[in-house]
Coordinates of C-alpha atoms in Angstrom, one line a residue:
X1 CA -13.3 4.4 -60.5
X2 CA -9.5 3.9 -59.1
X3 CA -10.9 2.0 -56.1
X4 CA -13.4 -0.2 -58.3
X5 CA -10.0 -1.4 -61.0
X6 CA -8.0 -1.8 -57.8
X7 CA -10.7 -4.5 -55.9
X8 CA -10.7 -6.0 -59.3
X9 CA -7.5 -6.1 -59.5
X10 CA -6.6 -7.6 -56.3
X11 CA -9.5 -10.2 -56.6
X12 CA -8.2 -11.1 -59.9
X13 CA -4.5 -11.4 -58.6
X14 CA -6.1 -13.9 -55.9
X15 CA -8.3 -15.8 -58.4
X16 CA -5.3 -16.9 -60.3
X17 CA -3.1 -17.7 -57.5
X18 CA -5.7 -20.1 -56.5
X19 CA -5.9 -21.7 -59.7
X20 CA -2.3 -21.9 -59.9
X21 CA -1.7 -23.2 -56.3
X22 CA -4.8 -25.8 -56.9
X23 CA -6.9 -25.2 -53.8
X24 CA -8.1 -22.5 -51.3
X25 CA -6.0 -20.2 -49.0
X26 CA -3.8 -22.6 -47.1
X27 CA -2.9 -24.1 -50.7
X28 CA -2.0 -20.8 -52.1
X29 CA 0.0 -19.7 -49.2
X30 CA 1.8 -23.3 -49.4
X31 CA 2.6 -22.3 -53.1
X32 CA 4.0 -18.6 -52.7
X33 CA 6.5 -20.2 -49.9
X34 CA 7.6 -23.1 -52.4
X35 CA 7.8 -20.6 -55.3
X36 CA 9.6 -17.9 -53.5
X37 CA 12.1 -20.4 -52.3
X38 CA 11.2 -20.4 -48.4
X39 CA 12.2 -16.3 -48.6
X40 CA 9.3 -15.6 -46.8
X41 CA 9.9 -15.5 -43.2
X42 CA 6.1 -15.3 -42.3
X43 CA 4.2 -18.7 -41.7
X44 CA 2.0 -20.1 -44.0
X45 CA -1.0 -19.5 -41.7
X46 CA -0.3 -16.1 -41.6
X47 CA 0.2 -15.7 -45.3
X48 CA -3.4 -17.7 -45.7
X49 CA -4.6 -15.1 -43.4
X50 CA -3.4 -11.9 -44.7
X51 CA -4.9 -13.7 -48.4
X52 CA -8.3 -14.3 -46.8
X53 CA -8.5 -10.7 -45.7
X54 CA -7.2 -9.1 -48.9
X55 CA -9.7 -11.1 -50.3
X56 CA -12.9 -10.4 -48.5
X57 CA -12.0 -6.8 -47.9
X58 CA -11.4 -6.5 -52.0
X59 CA -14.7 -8.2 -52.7
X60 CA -16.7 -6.2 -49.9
X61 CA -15.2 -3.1 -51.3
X62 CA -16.4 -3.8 -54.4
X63 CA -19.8 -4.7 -53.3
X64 CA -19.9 -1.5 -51.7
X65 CA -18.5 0.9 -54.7
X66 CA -21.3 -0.7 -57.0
X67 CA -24.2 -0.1 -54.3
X68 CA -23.0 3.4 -53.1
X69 CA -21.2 4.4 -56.7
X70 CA -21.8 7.4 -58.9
X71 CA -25.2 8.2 -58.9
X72 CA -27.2 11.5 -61.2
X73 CA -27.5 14.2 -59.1
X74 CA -30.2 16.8 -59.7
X75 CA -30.6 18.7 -56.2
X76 CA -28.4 19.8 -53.9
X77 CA -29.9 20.6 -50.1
X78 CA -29.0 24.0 -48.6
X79 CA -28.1 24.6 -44.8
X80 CA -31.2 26.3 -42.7
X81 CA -30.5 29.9 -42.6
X82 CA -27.6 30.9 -40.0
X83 CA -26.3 27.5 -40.6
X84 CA -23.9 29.1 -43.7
X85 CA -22.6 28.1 -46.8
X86 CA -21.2 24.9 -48.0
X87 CA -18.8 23.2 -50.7
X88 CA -19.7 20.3 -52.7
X89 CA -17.6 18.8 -55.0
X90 CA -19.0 17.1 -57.9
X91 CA -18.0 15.2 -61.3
X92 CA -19.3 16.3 -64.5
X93 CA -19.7 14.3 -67.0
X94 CA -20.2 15.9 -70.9
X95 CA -20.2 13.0 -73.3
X96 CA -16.3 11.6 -73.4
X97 CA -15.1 14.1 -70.6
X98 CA -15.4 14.0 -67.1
X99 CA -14.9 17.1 -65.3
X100 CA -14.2 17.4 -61.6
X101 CA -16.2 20.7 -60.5
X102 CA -16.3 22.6 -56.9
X103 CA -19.6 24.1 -56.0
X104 CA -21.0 26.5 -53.7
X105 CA -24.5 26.5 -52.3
X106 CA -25.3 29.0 -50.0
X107 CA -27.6 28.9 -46.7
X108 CA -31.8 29.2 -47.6
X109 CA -33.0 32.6 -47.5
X110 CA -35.8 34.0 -45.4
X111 CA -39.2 35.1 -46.3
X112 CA -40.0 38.4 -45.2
X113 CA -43.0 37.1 -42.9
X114 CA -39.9 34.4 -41.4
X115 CA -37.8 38.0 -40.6
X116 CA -40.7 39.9 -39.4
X117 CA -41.6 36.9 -37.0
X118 CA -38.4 36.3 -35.9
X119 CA -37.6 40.6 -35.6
X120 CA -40.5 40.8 -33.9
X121 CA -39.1 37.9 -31.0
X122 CA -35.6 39.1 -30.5
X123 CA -36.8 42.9 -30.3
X124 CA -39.4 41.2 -26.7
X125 CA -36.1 39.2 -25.7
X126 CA -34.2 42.4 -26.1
X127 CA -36.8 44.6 -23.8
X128 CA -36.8 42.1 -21.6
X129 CA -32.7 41.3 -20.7
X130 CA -32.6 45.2 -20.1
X131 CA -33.4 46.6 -16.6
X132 CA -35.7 49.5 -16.2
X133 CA -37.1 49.4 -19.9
X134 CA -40.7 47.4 -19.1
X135 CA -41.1 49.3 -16.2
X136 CA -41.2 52.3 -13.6
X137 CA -37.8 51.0 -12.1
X138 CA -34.9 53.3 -11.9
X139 CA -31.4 52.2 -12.9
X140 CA -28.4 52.9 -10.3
X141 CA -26.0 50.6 -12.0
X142 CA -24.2 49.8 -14.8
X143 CA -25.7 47.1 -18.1
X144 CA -24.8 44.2 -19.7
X145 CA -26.1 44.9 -22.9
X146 CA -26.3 41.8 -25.5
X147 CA -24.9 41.7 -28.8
X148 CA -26.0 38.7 -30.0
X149 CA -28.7 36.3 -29.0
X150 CA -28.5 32.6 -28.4
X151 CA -32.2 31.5 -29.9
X152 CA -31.9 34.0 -32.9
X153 CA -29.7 34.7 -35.6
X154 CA -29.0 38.1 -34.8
X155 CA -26.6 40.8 -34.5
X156 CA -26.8 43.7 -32.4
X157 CA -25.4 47.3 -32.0
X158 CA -26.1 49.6 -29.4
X159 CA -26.1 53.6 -28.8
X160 CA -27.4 56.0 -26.4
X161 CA -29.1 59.5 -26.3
X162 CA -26.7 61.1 -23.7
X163 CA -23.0 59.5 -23.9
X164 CA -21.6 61.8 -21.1
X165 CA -24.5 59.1 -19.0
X166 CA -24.3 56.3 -19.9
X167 CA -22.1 54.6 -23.1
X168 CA -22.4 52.7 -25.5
X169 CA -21.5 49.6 -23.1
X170 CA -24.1 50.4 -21.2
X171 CA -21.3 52.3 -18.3
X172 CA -22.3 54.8 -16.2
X173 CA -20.7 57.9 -16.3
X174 CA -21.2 61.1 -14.9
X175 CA -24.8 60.6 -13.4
X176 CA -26.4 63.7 -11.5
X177 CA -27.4 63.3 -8.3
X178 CA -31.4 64.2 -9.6
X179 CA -31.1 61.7 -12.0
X180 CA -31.0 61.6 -16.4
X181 CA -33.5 60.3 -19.1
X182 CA -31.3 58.0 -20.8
X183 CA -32.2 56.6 -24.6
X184 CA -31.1 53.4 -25.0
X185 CA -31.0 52.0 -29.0
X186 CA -30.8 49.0 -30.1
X187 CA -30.7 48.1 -33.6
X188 CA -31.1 44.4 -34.8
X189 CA -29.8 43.1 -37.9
X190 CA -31.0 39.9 -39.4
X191 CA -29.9 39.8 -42.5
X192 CA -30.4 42.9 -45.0
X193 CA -33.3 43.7 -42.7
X194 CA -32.3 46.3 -39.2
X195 CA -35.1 47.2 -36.7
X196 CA -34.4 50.0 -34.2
X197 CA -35.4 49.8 -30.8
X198 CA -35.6 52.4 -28.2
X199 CA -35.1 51.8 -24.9
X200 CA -36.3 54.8 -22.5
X201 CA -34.2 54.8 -19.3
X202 CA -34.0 56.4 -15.8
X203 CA -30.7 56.7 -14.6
X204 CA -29.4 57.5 -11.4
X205 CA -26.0 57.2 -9.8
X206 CA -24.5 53.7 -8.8
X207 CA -25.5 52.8 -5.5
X208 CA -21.9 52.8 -3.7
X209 CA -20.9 51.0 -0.7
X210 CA -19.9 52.2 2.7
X211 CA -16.0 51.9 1.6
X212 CA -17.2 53.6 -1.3
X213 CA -19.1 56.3 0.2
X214 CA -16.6 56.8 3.1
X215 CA -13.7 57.4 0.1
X216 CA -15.8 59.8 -1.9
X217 CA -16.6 61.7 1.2
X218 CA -12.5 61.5 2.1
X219 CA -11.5 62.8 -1.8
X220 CA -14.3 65.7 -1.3
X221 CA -12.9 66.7 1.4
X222 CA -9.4 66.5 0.1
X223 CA -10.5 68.3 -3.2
X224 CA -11.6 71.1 -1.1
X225 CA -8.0 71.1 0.5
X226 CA -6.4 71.3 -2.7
X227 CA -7.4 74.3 -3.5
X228 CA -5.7 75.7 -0.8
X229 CA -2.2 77.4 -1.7
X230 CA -0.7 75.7 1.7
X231 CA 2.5 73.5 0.9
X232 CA 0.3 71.1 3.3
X233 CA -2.6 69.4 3.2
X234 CA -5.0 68.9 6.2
X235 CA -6.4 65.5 6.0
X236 CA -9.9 66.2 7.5
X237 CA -10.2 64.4 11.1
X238 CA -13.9 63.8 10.8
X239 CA -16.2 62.0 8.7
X240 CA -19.8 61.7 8.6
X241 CA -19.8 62.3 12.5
X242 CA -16.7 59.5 13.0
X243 CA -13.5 60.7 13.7
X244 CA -10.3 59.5 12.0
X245 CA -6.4 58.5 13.1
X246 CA -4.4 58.3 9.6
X247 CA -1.7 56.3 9.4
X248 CA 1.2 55.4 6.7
X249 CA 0.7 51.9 5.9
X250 CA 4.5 50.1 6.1
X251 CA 5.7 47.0 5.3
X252 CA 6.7 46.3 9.2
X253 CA 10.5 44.8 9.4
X254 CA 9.1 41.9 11.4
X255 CA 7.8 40.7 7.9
X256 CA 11.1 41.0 6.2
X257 CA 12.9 38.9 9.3
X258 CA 10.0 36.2 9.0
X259 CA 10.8 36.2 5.2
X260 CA 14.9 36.1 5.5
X261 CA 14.6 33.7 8.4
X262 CA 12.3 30.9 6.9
X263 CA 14.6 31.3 3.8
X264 CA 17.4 30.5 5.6
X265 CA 15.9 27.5 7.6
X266 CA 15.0 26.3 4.7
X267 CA 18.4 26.5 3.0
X268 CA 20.6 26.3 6.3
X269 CA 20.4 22.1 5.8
X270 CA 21.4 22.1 2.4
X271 CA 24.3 24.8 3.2
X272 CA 25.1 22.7 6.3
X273 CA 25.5 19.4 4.0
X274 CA 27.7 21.3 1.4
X275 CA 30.0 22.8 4.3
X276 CA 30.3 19.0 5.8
X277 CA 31.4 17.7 2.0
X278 CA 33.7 20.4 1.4
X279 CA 35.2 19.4 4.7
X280 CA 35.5 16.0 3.6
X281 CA 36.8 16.7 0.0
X282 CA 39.5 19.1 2.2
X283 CA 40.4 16.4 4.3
X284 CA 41.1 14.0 1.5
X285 CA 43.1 16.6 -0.6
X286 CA 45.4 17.0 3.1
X287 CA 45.2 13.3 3.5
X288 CA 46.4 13.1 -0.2
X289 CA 49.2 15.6 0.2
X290 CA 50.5 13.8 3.6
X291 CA 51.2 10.4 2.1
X292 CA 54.0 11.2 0.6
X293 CA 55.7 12.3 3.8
X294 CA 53.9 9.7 6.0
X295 CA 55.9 6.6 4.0
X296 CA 59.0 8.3 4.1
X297 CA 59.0 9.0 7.9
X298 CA 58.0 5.1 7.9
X299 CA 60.6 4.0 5.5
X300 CA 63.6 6.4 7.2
X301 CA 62.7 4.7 10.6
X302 CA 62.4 1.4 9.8
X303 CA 65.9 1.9 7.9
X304 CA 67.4 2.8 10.9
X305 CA 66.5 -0.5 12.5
X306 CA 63.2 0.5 14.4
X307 CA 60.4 -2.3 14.0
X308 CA 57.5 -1.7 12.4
X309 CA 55.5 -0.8 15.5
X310 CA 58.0 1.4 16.9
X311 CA 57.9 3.3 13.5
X312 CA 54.6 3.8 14.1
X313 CA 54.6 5.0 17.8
X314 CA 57.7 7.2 16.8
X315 CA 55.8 9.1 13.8
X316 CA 52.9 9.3 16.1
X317 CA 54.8 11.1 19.3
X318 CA 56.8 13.3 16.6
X319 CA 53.6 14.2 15.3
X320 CA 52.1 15.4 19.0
X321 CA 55.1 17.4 19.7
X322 CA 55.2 19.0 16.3
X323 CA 50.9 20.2 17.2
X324 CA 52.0 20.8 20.8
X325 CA 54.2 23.5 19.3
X326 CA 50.8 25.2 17.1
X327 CA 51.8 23.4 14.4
X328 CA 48.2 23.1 12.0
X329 CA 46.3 19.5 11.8
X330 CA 47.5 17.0 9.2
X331 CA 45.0 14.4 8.8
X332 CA 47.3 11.8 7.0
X333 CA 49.6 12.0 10.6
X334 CA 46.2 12.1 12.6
X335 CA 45.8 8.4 11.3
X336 CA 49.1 7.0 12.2
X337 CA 48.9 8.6 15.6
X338 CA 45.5 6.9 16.1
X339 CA 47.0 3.6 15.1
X340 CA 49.3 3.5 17.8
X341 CA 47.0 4.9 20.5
X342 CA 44.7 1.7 19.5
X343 CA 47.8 -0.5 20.3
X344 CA 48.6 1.4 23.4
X345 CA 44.9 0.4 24.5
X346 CA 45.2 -3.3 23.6
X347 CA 43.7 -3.8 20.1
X348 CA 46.3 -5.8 18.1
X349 CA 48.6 -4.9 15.4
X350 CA 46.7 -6.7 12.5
X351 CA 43.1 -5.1 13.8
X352 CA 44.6 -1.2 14.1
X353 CA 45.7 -2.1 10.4
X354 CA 43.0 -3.0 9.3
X355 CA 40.7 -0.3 10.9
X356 CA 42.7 2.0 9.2
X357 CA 41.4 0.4 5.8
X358 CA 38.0 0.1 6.6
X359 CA 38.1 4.0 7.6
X360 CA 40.1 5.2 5.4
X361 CA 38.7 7.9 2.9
X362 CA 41.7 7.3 -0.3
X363 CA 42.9 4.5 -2.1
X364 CA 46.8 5.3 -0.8
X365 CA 46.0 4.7 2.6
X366 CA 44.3 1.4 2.0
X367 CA 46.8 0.4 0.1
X368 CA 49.1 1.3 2.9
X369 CA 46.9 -0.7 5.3
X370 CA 47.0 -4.0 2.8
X371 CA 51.1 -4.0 2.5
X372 CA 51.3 -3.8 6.4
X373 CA 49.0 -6.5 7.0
X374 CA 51.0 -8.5 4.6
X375 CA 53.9 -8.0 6.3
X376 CA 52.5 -9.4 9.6
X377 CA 50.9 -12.4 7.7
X378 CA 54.0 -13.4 5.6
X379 CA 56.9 -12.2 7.4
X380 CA 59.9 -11.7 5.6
X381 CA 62.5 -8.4 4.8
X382 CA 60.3 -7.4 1.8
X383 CA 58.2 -5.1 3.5
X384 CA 60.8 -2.0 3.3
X385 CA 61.0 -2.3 -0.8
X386 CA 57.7 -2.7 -0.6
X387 CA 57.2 0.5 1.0
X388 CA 60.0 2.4 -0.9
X389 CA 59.0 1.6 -4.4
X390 CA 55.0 3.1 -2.7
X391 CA 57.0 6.1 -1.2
X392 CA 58.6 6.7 -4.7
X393 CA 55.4 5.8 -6.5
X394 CA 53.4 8.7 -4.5
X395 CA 56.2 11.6 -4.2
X396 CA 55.8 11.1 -8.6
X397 CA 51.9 11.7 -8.1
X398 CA 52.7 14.3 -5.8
X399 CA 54.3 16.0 -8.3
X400 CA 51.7 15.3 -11.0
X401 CA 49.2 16.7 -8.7
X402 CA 51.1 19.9 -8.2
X403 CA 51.4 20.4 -11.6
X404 CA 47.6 19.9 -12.5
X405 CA 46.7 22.5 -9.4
X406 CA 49.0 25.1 -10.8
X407 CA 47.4 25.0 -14.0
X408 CA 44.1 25.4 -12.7
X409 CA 45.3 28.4 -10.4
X410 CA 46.8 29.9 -13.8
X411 CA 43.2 29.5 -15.5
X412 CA 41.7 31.1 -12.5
X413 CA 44.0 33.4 -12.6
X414 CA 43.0 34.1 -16.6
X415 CA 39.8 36.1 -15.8
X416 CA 41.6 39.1 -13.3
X417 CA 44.2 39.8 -16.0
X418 CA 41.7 40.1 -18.9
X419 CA 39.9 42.6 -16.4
X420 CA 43.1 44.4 -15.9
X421 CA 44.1 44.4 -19.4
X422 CA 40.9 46.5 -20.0
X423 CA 41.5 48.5 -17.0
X424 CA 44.9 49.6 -18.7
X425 CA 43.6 50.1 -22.3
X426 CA 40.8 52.3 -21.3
X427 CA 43.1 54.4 -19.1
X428 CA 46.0 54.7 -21.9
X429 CA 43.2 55.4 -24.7
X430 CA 40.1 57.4 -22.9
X431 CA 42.4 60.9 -22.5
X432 CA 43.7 60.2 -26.2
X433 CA 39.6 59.7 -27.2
X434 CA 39.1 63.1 -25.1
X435 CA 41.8 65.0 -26.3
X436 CA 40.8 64.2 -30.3

């Protein structure tokens, strides 16, 4: 009913917007952009479309309600049996009132020559899935016995004559070695109707394996050992005519050094690569710390009337005497000595600067490289305030550096005195606890 007033509706809403606009979709679609004041952002040829397709879709809807509508109902089918129940939901109309109603029909019920017939097939299929019941052969293993069956609706429970045998699974148990007449039972519901079913069995042990026999001989033999009061126990050295060497079985140590040592190939190149950038990241931090001290040597010589190269030969052969003496590696000094052993060998002045740029691993010591090359480009006295207001620049980061380092020492240093704040609580209050 909602579905039929609301295709009316929209048909109806259409209807009059063609009248209104005088023509057919493009008309329409011209008129709802004039009278909506050019709001609409969509085209008129996709406003004529969406109109078109309101349209049909209202009108096919409708078509479609009226065919396949509310119809009288006076049957209902049921599912075959097995296929179970269903819910069908239903209007009910009583004069005025229309009541909405919720009904359940149940699967169709067999005739009692449909159960005997169908009984009487899954009792054959039954026989036939179980080893040993249609004939003279002996069973030596454990069943698979069915509970259900895929061409019949039916559900099946099992039991057995002699449990210590053979269970309700259809497991062996304790067989004797003579064999057991086993009673099998199975008892087929379909239904309100059950059919038992014997099963007569001959059951005889599993058939076991060489392993398997060779380890039941072994435990036999070891039972019989056991009863011995001995604080030892003789493993027997021959078995079925084959004698025996027993041995421990051990995880070798060659095992554990092929484990450990294609662990650590595998994570010796990753180890390798974080040792080689926690070199570098070492040698910057030195490199950092050094700069400092390298611009004032270069500033305190070049005050005292060296040149600029001299400076730089004089830091270096200082620097040489000062490692000739066991003095420890400062990589900021290793640069400025391998300056001037480029100029000893012929490379010029501007080229040794600028090498030192190009491999330098900071920002200071390209800077440094940039104001020298200045210098030799321009000339002029203001390369020594050049390098003083650096030198003064980088002793204040020197300090701001120290300052951020001992700050993080004092956080690592946090964690060892909370542990030895507990240390001393639990000594000053465990003998009071003790002592209560």
């Amino acid at each position: 009913m909602q579905i039929t007033v609301l295709c009316i509706g929209i048909l109806c809403g259409c209807l009059i917007l063609f009248v209104c606009a005088g023509g057919g979709f493009r008309t329409a679609a011209h008129f709802l952009k004039r009278k909506t004041g050019n709001s609409l952002t969509v085209p008129e040829k996709g406003i004529a479309g969406s109109l078109r397709v309101l349209f049909f879709v209202s009108a096919g809807a409708l078509v479609l309600q009226q065919i396949s509508g509310d119809s009288a109902v006076r049957t209902l089918t049921r599912n075959s049996y097995g296929g179970g129940s269903y819910t069908e939901i239903l209007d009910a109309e009583t004069g005025e009132d229309t009541i909405r109603t919720e009904l359940r029909i149940e699967e169709q019920m067999l005739t009692e020559e449909e159960t005997a017939d169908i009984l009487d097939e899954a009792e054959k299929q039954v026989r036939s899935l179980v080893p040993g019941s249609q004939s003279a052969e002996a069973v030596n293993r454990s069943l698979s016995l069915p509970v259900s069956l895929d061409d019949f609706p039916v559900r099946i429970t099992w039991s057995t004559s002699d449990y210590t045998v053979m269970d309700w699974d259809g497991v062996l148990k304790e067989v004797p070695e003579t064999g057991a007449a086993v009673t099998l039972t199975a008892e087929i519901t379909l239904g309100d109707e059950t059919r038992s079913v014997p099963i007569e069995l001959m059951v005889y042990p599993a058939e076991l394996g060489e392993e398997a026999q060779f380890s039941k001989a072994v435990q036999e033999s070891i039972d019989a050992a056991n009863e011995d009061t001995s604080d030892q126990v003789i493993l027997p050295e021959e078995i079925g005519g084959q004698k025996i060497i027993w041995k421990k079985t051990e995880t070798s140590p060659a095992v554990y050094l092929c484990f450990f040592g294609i662990l650590f190939a595998l994570l010796y190149p990753f180890a390798a690569k974080r040792k080689e950038e926690e070199a570098a990241e070492l040698r910057v931090s030195q490199m950092k710390r050094d700069y400092p001290g390298v611009l004032s040597r270069i500033v305190l010589f070049m005050n005292a009337g060296m040149s600029l190269r001299g400076t730089i030969e004089k830091i270096g052969a200082l620097y040489v005497r000062r490692r000739e003496a066991g003095k420890p590696e400062r990589p900021g000094f290793e640069e400025i000595l391998r300056i001037g052993k480029e100029m000893e060998n012929g490379i010029t002045e501007e080229q040794a600067y600028e090498r030192l740029g190009q491999r330098a691993m900071t920002a200071e010591y390209r800077t440094l490289s940039v104001i020298l090359n200045q210098n030799l480009r321009r000339g002029g006295d203001e390369l020594l305030k050049v390098l003083e207001r650096e030198a003064a620049e980088a002793n204040e980061m020197r300090l701001k550096t120290a300052k951020v380092e001992g700050e993080k020492t004092e956080t690592r240093l946090l964690g060892p005195m909370v542990v030895l704040l507990g240390v001393v609580m639990a000594v000053m209050t465990v003998p009071a606890f003790f002592s209560m």
